[in-house]
Amino acid sequence: MILGVDTSLGSAVGLIGRDGRTLAEVSQTGNLGHAEAIGALLEQVLAAAPSAGAGAAPTDEVAATAAETLTHVAAGMGPGPFTGLRIGIAAARAFALGRSVPVIAVPSHHAAALAVIEWDAPAEPFAILTDARRRETAVTVYEGIDVDGIPHAVVDTVLVPQAEVDRRLGALRRIEVTEISGAALARVARRAVAAGRTLTGPEPLYLRPPDARVPAAPKKVGS
């Protein structure tokens, strides 16, 4: 079982079984309220997962069973805004630490691309677009899947001014994504684990630095 957690857009949590099928998935749209939503979403997914035993089990027992049988937690690493992205990554790491399972870092656009590929298997390259705010769009271009079944990025994620998207992408098919599937994120992680691959490093993909800055040292005042 792999749990997927992503807050690069809204807040999303999904759980997949050994065969990669979705066992439970919930999400909340919006760029705010990640901290308030993520805990409740985790509880909902674990409670909705099928019990390992026969027959119906109480909600808390089902949640405990699902949590105990987890093998990995997938964390969506962005692109996304600084604060929202960190909340999901921290939640995924804390959840994994509490259950002594590894965290698999997954680029969030990979999950969006896999969902597209699973849905209609496009034969041509396509671009995943997400709102980066400040009149900019985060763009990653994909072409099918690689030998390990992982979406193949032919152009790494870049920030593009919204006014220039049409000119930059031309006739390339574009898919604007407003939420990431936690289950698709987990499926990308499952394939990475099976192939023994690391998809991205431990640092989130922010694309721009946070607005907050470390204060400069106070100026010395002469006597």
Tab-separated table of N, CA and C in Angstrom, residues 69-222:
chain	number	residue	atom	x	y	z
A	69	THR	N	-0.509	-1.387	7.307
A	69	THR	CA	-0.053	-2.126	6.134
A	69	THR	C	0.597	-1.235	5.083
A	70	LEU	N	0.761	0.028	5.364
A	70	LEU	CA	1.448	0.936	4.438
A	70	LEU	C	2.897	0.518	4.248
A	71	THR	N	3.368	0.634	3.013
A	71	THR	CA	4.767	0.339	2.732
A	71	THR	C	5.571	1.588	2.398
A	72	HIS	N	4.906	2.613	1.818
A	72	HIS	CA	5.577	3.856	1.442
A	72	HIS	C	4.578	5.012	1.509
A	73	VAL	N	5.132	6.219	1.593
A	73	VAL	CA	4.335	7.435	1.458
A	73	VAL	C	4.947	8.258	0.329
A	74	ALA	N	4.132	8.638	-0.638
A	74	ALA	CA	4.590	9.475	-1.751
A	74	ALA	C	4.283	10.931	-1.445
A	75	ALA	N	5.272	11.786	-1.594
A	75	ALA	CA	5.108	13.219	-1.329
A	75	ALA	C	5.218	13.985	-2.638
A	76	GLY	N	4.197	14.781	-2.962
A	76	GLY	CA	4.253	15.636	-4.140
A	76	GLY	C	5.188	16.806	-3.897
A	77	MET	N	6.204	16.950	-4.743
A	77	MET	CA	7.263	17.941	-4.516
A	77	MET	C	7.093	19.216	-5.335
A	78	GLY	N	5.940	19.379	-5.991
A	78	GLY	CA	5.715	20.582	-6.765
A	78	GLY	C	5.983	20.366	-8.236
A	79	PRO	N	5.875	21.453	-9.005
A	79	PRO	CA	5.931	22.862	-8.613
A	79	PRO	C	4.694	23.318	-7.857
A	80	GLY	N	4.934	24.297	-6.977
A	80	GLY	CA	3.845	24.855	-6.211
A	80	GLY	C	4.313	26.012	-5.363
A	81	PRO	N	3.377	26.712	-4.725
A	81	PRO	CA	3.745	27.843	-3.872
A	81	PRO	C	4.444	27.372	-2.606
A	82	PHE	N	5.240	28.242	-2.047
A	82	PHE	CA	6.129	27.895	-0.934
A	82	PHE	C	5.382	27.295	0.252
A	83	THR	N	4.427	28.019	0.809
A	83	THR	CA	3.783	27.580	2.050
A	83	THR	C	2.945	26.327	1.844
A	84	GLY	N	2.060	26.328	0.843
A	84	GLY	CA	1.196	25.181	0.623
A	84	GLY	C	1.968	23.908	0.363
A	85	LEU	N	3.010	23.992	-0.434
A	85	LEU	CA	3.801	22.825	-0.782
A	85	LEU	C	4.493	22.232	0.437
A	86	ARG	N	5.028	23.089	1.277
A	86	ARG	CA	5.732	22.618	2.466
A	86	ARG	C	4.807	21.879	3.419
A	87	ILE	N	3.547	22.293	3.492
A	87	ILE	CA	2.601	21.653	4.407
A	87	ILE	C	2.383	20.197	4.011
A	88	GLY	N	2.173	19.945	2.728
A	88	GLY	CA	1.959	18.584	2.279
A	88	GLY	C	3.189	17.713	2.453
A	89	ILE	N	4.354	18.258	2.139
A	89	ILE	CA	5.592	17.494	2.280
A	89	ILE	C	5.851	17.164	3.744
A	90	ALA	N	5.627	18.140	4.621
A	90	ALA	CA	5.827	17.906	6.047
A	90	ALA	C	4.852	16.848	6.566
A	91	ALA	N	3.597	16.912	6.096
A	91	ALA	CA	2.603	15.931	6.529
A	91	ALA	C	2.992	14.530	6.066
A	92	ALA	N	3.441	14.421	4.821
A	92	ALA	CA	3.845	13.114	4.292
A	92	ALA	C	5.034	12.559	5.072
A	93	ARG	N	6.004	13.400	5.356
A	93	ARG	CA	7.192	12.942	6.079
A	93	ARG	C	6.850	12.552	7.512
A	94	ALA	N	5.997	13.334	8.160
A	94	ALA	CA	5.613	13.021	9.536
A	94	ALA	C	4.829	11.718	9.592
A	95	PHE	N	3.917	11.533	8.649
A	95	PHE	CA	3.114	10.310	8.605
A	95	PHE	C	4.009	9.101	8.391
A	96	ALA	N	4.972	9.220	7.473
A	96	ALA	CA	5.888	8.118	7.194
A	96	ALA	C	6.782	7.821	8.393
A	97	LEU	N	7.251	8.880	9.045
A	97	LEU	CA	8.114	8.700	10.207
A	97	LEU	C	7.376	7.959	11.315
A	98	GLY	N	6.103	8.310	11.520
A	98	GLY	CA	5.332	7.662	12.573
A	98	GLY	C	5.100	6.187	12.317
A	99	ARG	N	5.224	5.750	11.067
A	99	ARG	CA	4.982	4.352	10.713
A	99	ARG	C	6.242	3.655	10.221
A	100	SER	N	7.360	4.350	10.295
A	100	SER	CA	8.670	3.781	9.936
A	100	SER	C	8.687	3.236	8.513
A	101	VAL	N	8.105	4.027	7.579
A	101	VAL	CA	8.145	3.657	6.163
A	101	VAL	C	8.829	4.769	5.388
A	102	PRO	N	9.415	4.459	4.241
A	102	PRO	CA	10.125	5.494	3.480
A	102	PRO	C	9.191	6.448	2.749
A	103	VAL	N	9.724	7.653	2.496
A	103	VAL	CA	9.022	8.663	1.704
A	103	VAL	C	9.599	8.656	0.296
A	104	ILE	N	8.724	8.657	-0.696
A	104	ILE	CA	9.150	8.717	-2.096
A	104	ILE	C	8.793	10.094	-2.633
A	105	ALA	N	9.792	10.854	-3.031
A	105	ALA	CA	9.566	12.199	-3.581
A	105	ALA	C	9.170	12.081	-5.052
A	106	VAL	N	8.036	12.702	-5.405
A	106	VAL	CA	7.513	12.605	-6.768
A	106	VAL	C	7.181	14.010	-7.290
A	107	PRO	N	7.690	14.404	-8.457
A	107	PRO	CA	7.254	15.670	-9.044
A	107	PRO	C	5.739	15.639	-9.266
A	108	SER	N	5.049	16.663	-8.813
A	108	SER	CA	3.586	16.672	-8.890
A	108	SER	C	3.083	16.602	-10.330
A	109	HIS	N	3.796	17.226	-11.258
A	109	HIS	CA	3.382	17.174	-12.659
A	109	HIS	C	3.439	15.751	-13.220
A	110	HIS	N	4.310	14.894	-12.664
A	110	HIS	CA	4.351	13.500	-13.101
A	110	HIS	C	3.002	12.821	-12.836
A	111	ALA	N	2.412	13.124	-11.676
A	111	ALA	CA	1.119	12.525	-11.338
A	111	ALA	C	0.041	13.003	-12.302
A	112	ALA	N	0.064	14.289	-12.619
A	112	ALA	CA	-0.913	14.831	-13.569
A	112	ALA	C	-0.728	14.195	-14.946
A	113	ALA	N	0.519	14.023	-15.369
A	113	ALA	CA	0.792	13.420	-16.672
A	113	ALA	C	0.350	11.957	-16.709
A	114	LEU	N	0.592	11.225	-15.624
A	114	LEU	CA	0.178	9.825	-15.594
A	114	LEU	C	-1.342	9.708	-15.679
A	115	ALA	N	-2.056	10.601	-14.993
A	115	ALA	CA	-3.516	10.581	-15.051
A	115	ALA	C	-3.992	10.792	-16.489
A	116	VAL	N	-3.335	11.701	-17.220
A	116	VAL	CA	-3.691	11.947	-18.621
A	116	VAL	C	-3.401	10.709	-19.464
A	117	ILE	N	-2.237	10.126	-19.266
A	117	ILE	CA	-1.837	8.956	-20.052
A	117	ILE	C	-2.756	7.771	-19.771
A	118	GLU	N	-3.128	7.578	-18.521
A	118	GLU	CA	-4.039	6.480	-18.175
A	118	GLU	C	-5.424	6.703	-18.776
A	119	TRP	N	-5.813	7.976	-18.912
A	119	TRP	CA	-7.164	8.274	-19.383
A	119	TRP	C	-7.308	8.114	-20.894
A	120	ASP	N	-6.365	8.707	-21.675
A	120	ASP	CA	-6.557	8.632	-23.123
A	120	ASP	C	-5.296	8.327	-23.927
A	121	ALA	N	-4.192	7.989	-23.258
A	121	ALA	CA	-2.970	7.548	-23.936
A	121	ALA	C	-2.633	8.387	-25.160
A	122	PRO	N	-2.345	9.679	-24.998
A	122	PRO	CA	-2.043	10.532	-26.156
A	122	PRO	C	-0.803	10.045	-26.898
A	123	ALA	N	-0.883	10.061	-28.219
A	123	ALA	CA	0.230	9.589	-29.038
A	123	ALA	C	1.287	10.664	-29.260
A	124	GLU	N	0.905	11.914	-29.069
A	124	GLU	CA	1.815	13.033	-29.304
A	124	GLU	C	2.249	13.654	-27.971
A	125	PRO	N	3.334	14.416	-27.983
A	125	PRO	CA	3.743	15.121	-26.756
A	125	PRO	C	2.643	16.064	-26.284
A	126	PHE	N	2.620	16.321	-24.998
A	126	PHE	CA	1.627	17.236	-24.434
A	126	PHE	C	2.246	17.976	-23.259
A	127	ALA	N	1.648	19.101	-22.927
A	127	ALA	CA	2.165	19.931	-21.836
A	127	ALA	C	1.182	19.945	-20.677
A	128	ILE	N	1.706	19.765	-19.479
A	128	ILE	CA	0.928	19.937	-18.255
A	128	ILE	C	1.145	21.366	-17.779
A	129	LEU	N	0.040	22.091	-17.561
A	129	LEU	CA	0.098	23.481	-17.114
A	129	LEU	C	-0.588	23.616	-15.756
A	130	THR	N	0.063	24.291	-14.826
A	130	THR	CA	-0.565	24.622	-13.546
A	130	THR	C	-0.337	26.101	-13.242
A	131	ASP	N	-1.284	26.683	-12.540
A	131	ASP	CA	-1.216	28.105	-12.210
A	131	ASP	C	-0.108	28.342	-11.182
A	132	ALA	N	0.862	29.170	-11.559
A	132	ALA	CA	1.965	29.502	-10.655
A	132	ALA	C	1.750	30.849	-9.975
A	133	ARG	N	0.550	31.439	-10.197
A	133	ARG	CA	0.211	32.754	-9.650
A	133	ARG	C	1.098	33.838	-10.271
A	134	ARG	N	0.835	35.063	-9.879
A	134	ARG	CA	1.583	36.217	-10.390
A	134	ARG	C	1.626	36.233	-11.918
A	135	ARG	N	0.507	35.825	-12.528
A	135	ARG	CA	0.382	35.824	-13.988
A	135	ARG	C	1.443	34.949	-14.659
A	136	GLU	N	1.796	33.853	-13.999
A	136	GLU	CA	2.747	32.908	-14.571
A	136	GLU	C	2.158	31.499	-14.519
A	137	THR	N	2.655	30.653	-15.399
A	137	THR	CA	2.195	29.275	-15.497
A	137	THR	C	3.395	28.342	-15.424
A	138	ALA	N	3.257	27.265	-14.646
A	138	ALA	CA	4.296	26.238	-14.602
A	138	ALA	C	3.998	25.220	-15.687
A	139	VAL	N	4.988	24.946	-16.531
A	139	VAL	CA	4.796	24.088	-17.696
A	139	VAL	C	5.837	22.968	-17.711
A	140	THR	N	5.354	21.730	-17.929
A	140	THR	CA	6.236	20.590	-18.154
A	140	THR	C	5.717	19.846	-19.378
A	141	VAL	N	6.618	19.482	-20.287
A	141	VAL	CA	6.222	18.781	-21.502
A	141	VAL	C	6.585	17.300	-21.382
A	142	TYR	N	5.620	16.447	-21.706
A	142	TYR	CA	5.791	14.995	-21.609
A	142	TYR	C	5.549	14.328	-22.956
A	143	GLU	N	6.149	13.147	-23.086
A	143	GLU	CA	5.889	12.313	-24.257
A	143	GLU	C	5.840	10.857	-23.804
A	144	GLY	N	4.643	10.346	-23.600
A	144	GLY	CA	4.454	8.957	-23.229
A	144	GLY	C	5.086	8.591	-21.902
A	145	ILE	N	5.381	7.303	-21.750
A	145	ILE	CA	6.033	6.793	-20.550
A	145	ILE	C	7.347	6.137	-20.925
A	146	ASP	N	8.247	6.046	-19.965
A	146	ASP	CA	9.535	5.411	-20.228
A	146	ASP	C	9.445	3.904	-19.967
A	147	VAL	N	10.577	3.234	-19.990
A	147	VAL	CA	10.587	1.769	-19.859
A	147	VAL	C	10.083	1.308	-18.498
A	148	ASP	N	10.078	2.207	-17.518
A	148	ASP	CA	9.614	1.858	-16.183
A	148	ASP	C	8.160	2.257	-15.944
A	149	GLY	N	7.505	2.775	-16.999
A	149	GLY	CA	6.111	3.170	-16.866
A	149	GLY	C	5.912	4.533	-16.240
A	150	ILE	N	6.983	5.310	-16.161
A	150	ILE	CA	6.925	6.645	-15.551
A	150	ILE	C	6.823	7.696	-16.656
A	151	PRO	N	5.942	8.699	-16.494
A	151	PRO	CA	5.822	9.737	-17.519
A	151	PRO	C	7.188	10.332	-17.886
A	152	HIS	N	7.439	10.422	-19.191
A	152	HIS	CA	8.732	10.874	-19.687
A	152	HIS	C	8.692	12.371	-19.977
A	153	ALA	N	9.384	13.149	-19.154
A	153	ALA	CA	9.439	14.598	-19.342
A	153	ALA	C	10.514	14.925	-20.374
A	154	VAL	N	10.096	15.523	-21.464
A	154	VAL	CA	11.050	15.892	-22.515
A	154	VAL	C	11.496	17.348	-22.356
A	155	VAL	N	10.720	18.137	-21.616
A	155	VAL	CA	11.117	19.500	-21.254
A	155	VAL	C	10.799	19.678	-19.783
A	156	ASP	N	11.823	19.930	-18.974
A	156	ASP	CA	11.625	20.086	-17.538
A	156	ASP	C	10.749	21.298	-17.219
A	157	THR	N	10.224	21.309	-16.009
A	157	THR	CA	9.292	22.356	-15.589
A	157	THR	C	9.938	23.735	-15.651
A	158	VAL	N	9.220	24.664	-16.273
A	158	VAL	CA	9.671	26.052	-16.362
A	158	VAL	C	8.493	26.976	-16.067
A	159	LEU	N	8.824	28.179	-15.656
A	159	LEU	CA	7.798	29.211	-15.473
A	159	LEU	C	7.654	30.006	-16.767
A	160	VAL	N	6.416	30.177	-17.205
A	160	VAL	CA	6.149	30.927	-18.421
A	160	VAL	C	5.106	32.000	-18.115
A	161	PRO	N	5.358	33.265	-18.473
A	161	PRO	CA	4.314	34.278	-18.311
A	161	PRO	C	3.046	33.846	-19.039
A	162	GLN	N	1.888	34.040	-18.402
A	162	GLN	CA	0.634	33.601	-19.008
A	162	GLN	C	0.432	34.201	-20.399
A	163	ALA	N	0.881	35.422	-20.588
A	163	ALA	CA	0.707	36.082	-21.880
A	163	ALA	C	1.551	35.455	-22.979
A	164	GLU	N	2.547	34.634	-22.601
A	164	GLU	CA	3.439	34.046	-23.593
A	164	GLU	C	3.212	32.554	-23.809
A	165	VAL	N	2.248	31.956	-23.078
A	165	VAL	CA	2.038	30.513	-23.162
A	165	VAL	C	1.728	30.072	-24.587
A	166	ASP	N	0.805	30.764	-25.259
A	166	ASP	CA	0.426	30.369	-26.622
A	166	ASP	C	1.615	30.420	-27.573
A	167	ARG	N	2.401	31.474	-27.458
A	167	ARG	CA	3.558	31.615	-28.354
A	167	ARG	C	4.603	30.544	-28.065
A	168	ARG	N	4.845	30.271	-26.792
A	168	ARG	CA	5.873	29.304	-26.424
A	168	ARG	C	5.486	27.874	-26.804
A	169	LEU	N	4.214	27.523	-26.627
A	169	LEU	CA	3.800	26.140	-26.844
A	169	LEU	C	3.326	25.881	-28.264
A	170	GLY	N	2.951	26.931	-28.991
A	170	GLY	CA	2.515	26.747	-30.366
A	170	GLY	C	1.342	25.788	-30.472
A	171	ALA	N	1.478	24.774	-31.327
A	171	ALA	CA	0.398	23.811	-31.562
A	171	ALA	C	0.435	22.641	-30.586
A	172	LEU	N	1.388	22.631	-29.670
A	172	LEU	CA	1.502	21.534	-28.708
A	172	LEU	C	0.238	21.433	-27.851
A	173	ARG	N	-0.257	20.221	-27.697
A	173	ARG	CA	-1.435	20.027	-26.868
A	173	ARG	C	-1.123	20.439	-25.438
A	174	ARG	N	-2.019	21.178	-24.830
A	174	ARG	CA	-1.817	21.615	-23.452
A	174	ARG	C	-2.982	21.179	-22.580
A	175	ILE	N	-2.666	20.790	-21.353
A	175	ILE	CA	-3.690	20.322	-20.411
A	175	ILE	C	-3.525	21.122	-19.128
A	176	GLU	N	-4.502	21.976	-18.851
A	176	GLU	CA	-4.458	22.798	-17.648
A	176	GLU	C	-5.016	21.994	-16.472
A	177	VAL	N	-4.221	21.867	-15.440
A	177	VAL	CA	-4.557	21.032	-14.291
A	177	VAL	C	-4.872	21.923	-13.095
A	178	THR	N	-5.976	21.645	-12.423
A	178	THR	CA	-6.360	22.429	-11.251
A	178	THR	C	-6.228	21.644	-9.954
A	179	GLU	N	-6.027	20.325	-10.040
A	179	GLU	CA	-5.768	19.531	-8.848
A	179	GLU	C	-4.966	18.295	-9.223
A	180	ILE	N	-4.206	17.802	-8.274
A	180	ILE	CA	-3.369	16.624	-8.466
A	180	ILE	C	-4.042	15.428	-7.802
A	181	SER	N	-4.023	14.299	-8.455
A	181	SER	CA	-4.580	13.070	-7.874
A	181	SER	C	-3.574	12.431	-6.928
A	182	GLY	N	-3.976	12.262	-5.664
A	182	GLY	CA	-3.104	11.595	-4.706
A	182	GLY	C	-2.838	10.152	-5.088
A	183	ALA	N	-3.840	9.485	-5.684
A	183	ALA	CA	-3.673	8.096	-6.111
A	183	ALA	C	-2.701	8.000	-7.280
A	184	ALA	N	-2.801	8.926	-8.250
A	184	ALA	CA	-1.864	8.925	-9.379
A	184	ALA	C	-0.445	9.187	-8.890
A	185	LEU	N	-0.303	10.069	-7.914
A	185	LEU	CA	1.008	10.338	-7.318
A	185	LEU	C	1.577	9.054	-6.729
A	186	ALA	N	0.732	8.308	-6.021
A	186	ALA	CA	1.166	7.052	-5.413
A	186	ALA	C	1.548	6.025	-6.479
A	187	ARG	N	0.834	6.014	-7.609
A	187	ARG	CA	1.159	5.061	-8.670
A	187	ARG	C	2.512	5.382	-9.313
A	188	VAL	N	2.808	6.666	-9.464
A	188	VAL	CA	4.136	7.031	-9.972
A	188	VAL	C	5.202	6.545	-8.990
A	189	ALA	N	4.962	6.749	-7.702
A	189	ALA	CA	5.917	6.307	-6.680
A	189	ALA	C	6.097	4.794	-6.722
A	190	ARG	N	5.010	4.063	-6.902
A	190	ARG	CA	5.079	2.594	-6.961
A	190	ARG	C	5.987	2.147	-8.092
A	191	ARG	N	5.869	2.787	-9.248
A	191	ARG	CA	6.696	2.413	-10.389
A	191	ARG	C	8.159	2.791	-10.161
A	192	ALA	N	8.371	3.916	-9.493
A	192	ALA	CA	9.747	4.325	-9.184
A	192	ALA	C	10.395	3.343	-8.219
A	193	VAL	N	9.645	2.913	-7.208
A	193	VAL	CA	10.173	1.940	-6.240
A	193	VAL	C	10.506	0.630	-6.945
A	194	ALA	N	9.607	0.165	-7.814
A	194	ALA	CA	9.835	-1.094	-8.526
A	194	ALA	C	11.084	-1.037	-9.394
A	195	ALA	N	11.370	0.154	-9.943
A	195	ALA	CA	12.530	0.323	-10.824
A	195	ALA	C	13.785	0.732	-10.061
A	196	GLY	N	13.655	0.982	-8.760
A	196	GLY	CA	14.802	1.416	-7.975
A	196	GLY	C	15.297	2.800	-8.351
A	197	ARG	N	14.363	3.679	-8.718
A	197	ARG	CA	14.732	5.008	-9.200
A	197	ARG	C	14.383	6.105	-8.203
A	198	THR	N	15.180	7.158	-8.226
A	198	THR	CA	14.887	8.390	-7.498
A	198	THR	C	14.453	9.423	-8.530
A	199	LEU	N	13.229	9.915	-8.405
A	199	LEU	CA	12.680	10.805	-9.418
A	199	LEU	C	13.061	12.266	-9.221
A	200	THR	N	13.274	12.659	-7.997
A	200	THR	CA	13.649	14.041	-7.699
A	200	THR	C	14.302	14.071	-6.327
A	201	GLY	N	14.981	15.158	-6.012
A	201	GLY	CA	15.655	15.277	-4.736
A	201	GLY	C	14.712	15.624	-3.605
A	202	PRO	N	15.248	15.801	-2.405
A	202	PRO	CA	14.417	16.077	-1.237
A	202	PRO	C	13.897	17.507	-1.155
A	203	GLU	N	14.425	18.396	-1.998
A	203	GLU	CA	13.998	19.789	-1.946
A	203	GLU	C	12.795	20.022	-2.860
A	204	PRO	N	11.799	20.752	-2.388
A	204	PRO	CA	10.612	21.044	-3.209
A	204	PRO	C	10.964	21.896	-4.428
A	205	LEU	N	10.124	21.781	-5.443
A	205	LEU	CA	10.296	22.585	-6.647
A	205	LEU	C	9.422	23.827	-6.516
A	206	TYR	N	10.019	24.913	-6.035
A	206	TYR	CA	9.281	26.149	-5.812
A	206	TYR	C	9.205	27.030	-7.050
A	207	LEU	N	10.221	26.967	-7.898
A	207	LEU	CA	10.338	27.788	-9.107
A	207	LEU	C	10.629	29.259	-8.839
A	208	ARG	N	10.229	29.735	-7.687
A	208	ARG	CA	10.630	31.089	-7.290
A	208	ARG	C	10.853	31.070	-5.776
A	209	PRO	N	11.719	31.936	-5.269
A	209	PRO	CA	11.993	31.951	-3.829
A	209	PRO	C	10.785	32.460	-3.054
A	210	PRO	N	10.700	32.107	-1.761
A	210	PRO	CA	9.593	32.600	-0.934
A	210	PRO	C	9.652	34.103	-0.763
A	211	ASP	N	8.488	34.691	-0.480
A	211	ASP	CA	8.435	36.136	-0.273
A	211	ASP	C	9.158	36.557	0.999
A	212	ALA	N	9.110	35.702	2.012
A	212	ALA	CA	9.748	36.038	3.287
A	212	ALA	C	11.262	36.074	3.125
A	213	ARG	N	11.901	36.981	3.797
A	213	ARG	CA	13.354	37.113	3.737
A	213	ARG	C	13.910	37.179	5.157
A	214	VAL	N	15.105	36.621	5.321
A	214	VAL	CA	15.779	36.730	6.611
A	214	VAL	C	16.187	38.179	6.811
A	215	PRO	N	15.829	38.768	7.948
A	215	PRO	CA	16.173	40.179	8.166
A	215	PRO	C	17.682	40.389	8.126
A	216	ALA	N	18.047	41.517	7.602
A	216	ALA	CA	19.477	41.857	7.585
A	216	ALA	C	19.939	42.188	8.994
A	217	ALA	N	21.222	42.075	9.219
A	217	ALA	CA	21.775	42.406	10.532
A	217	ALA	C	21.543	43.887	10.818
A	218	PRO	N	21.238	44.215	12.071
A	218	PRO	CA	21.002	45.625	12.403
A	218	PRO	C	22.243	46.474	12.149
A	219	LYS	N	22.005	47.686	11.717
A	219	LYS	CA	23.134	48.582	11.463
A	219	LYS	C	23.770	49.000	12.775
A	220	LYS	N	25.084	49.094	12.715
A	220	LYS	CA	25.811	49.533	13.897
A	220	LYS	C	25.664	51.053	14.036
A	221	VAL	N	25.408	51.452	15.232
A	221	VAL	CA	25.258	52.886	15.510
A	221	VAL	C	26.519	53.347	16.227
A	222	GLY	N	27.143	54.368	15.688
A	222	GLY	CA	28.352	54.861	16.305
A	222	GLY	C	28.066	55.556	17.623
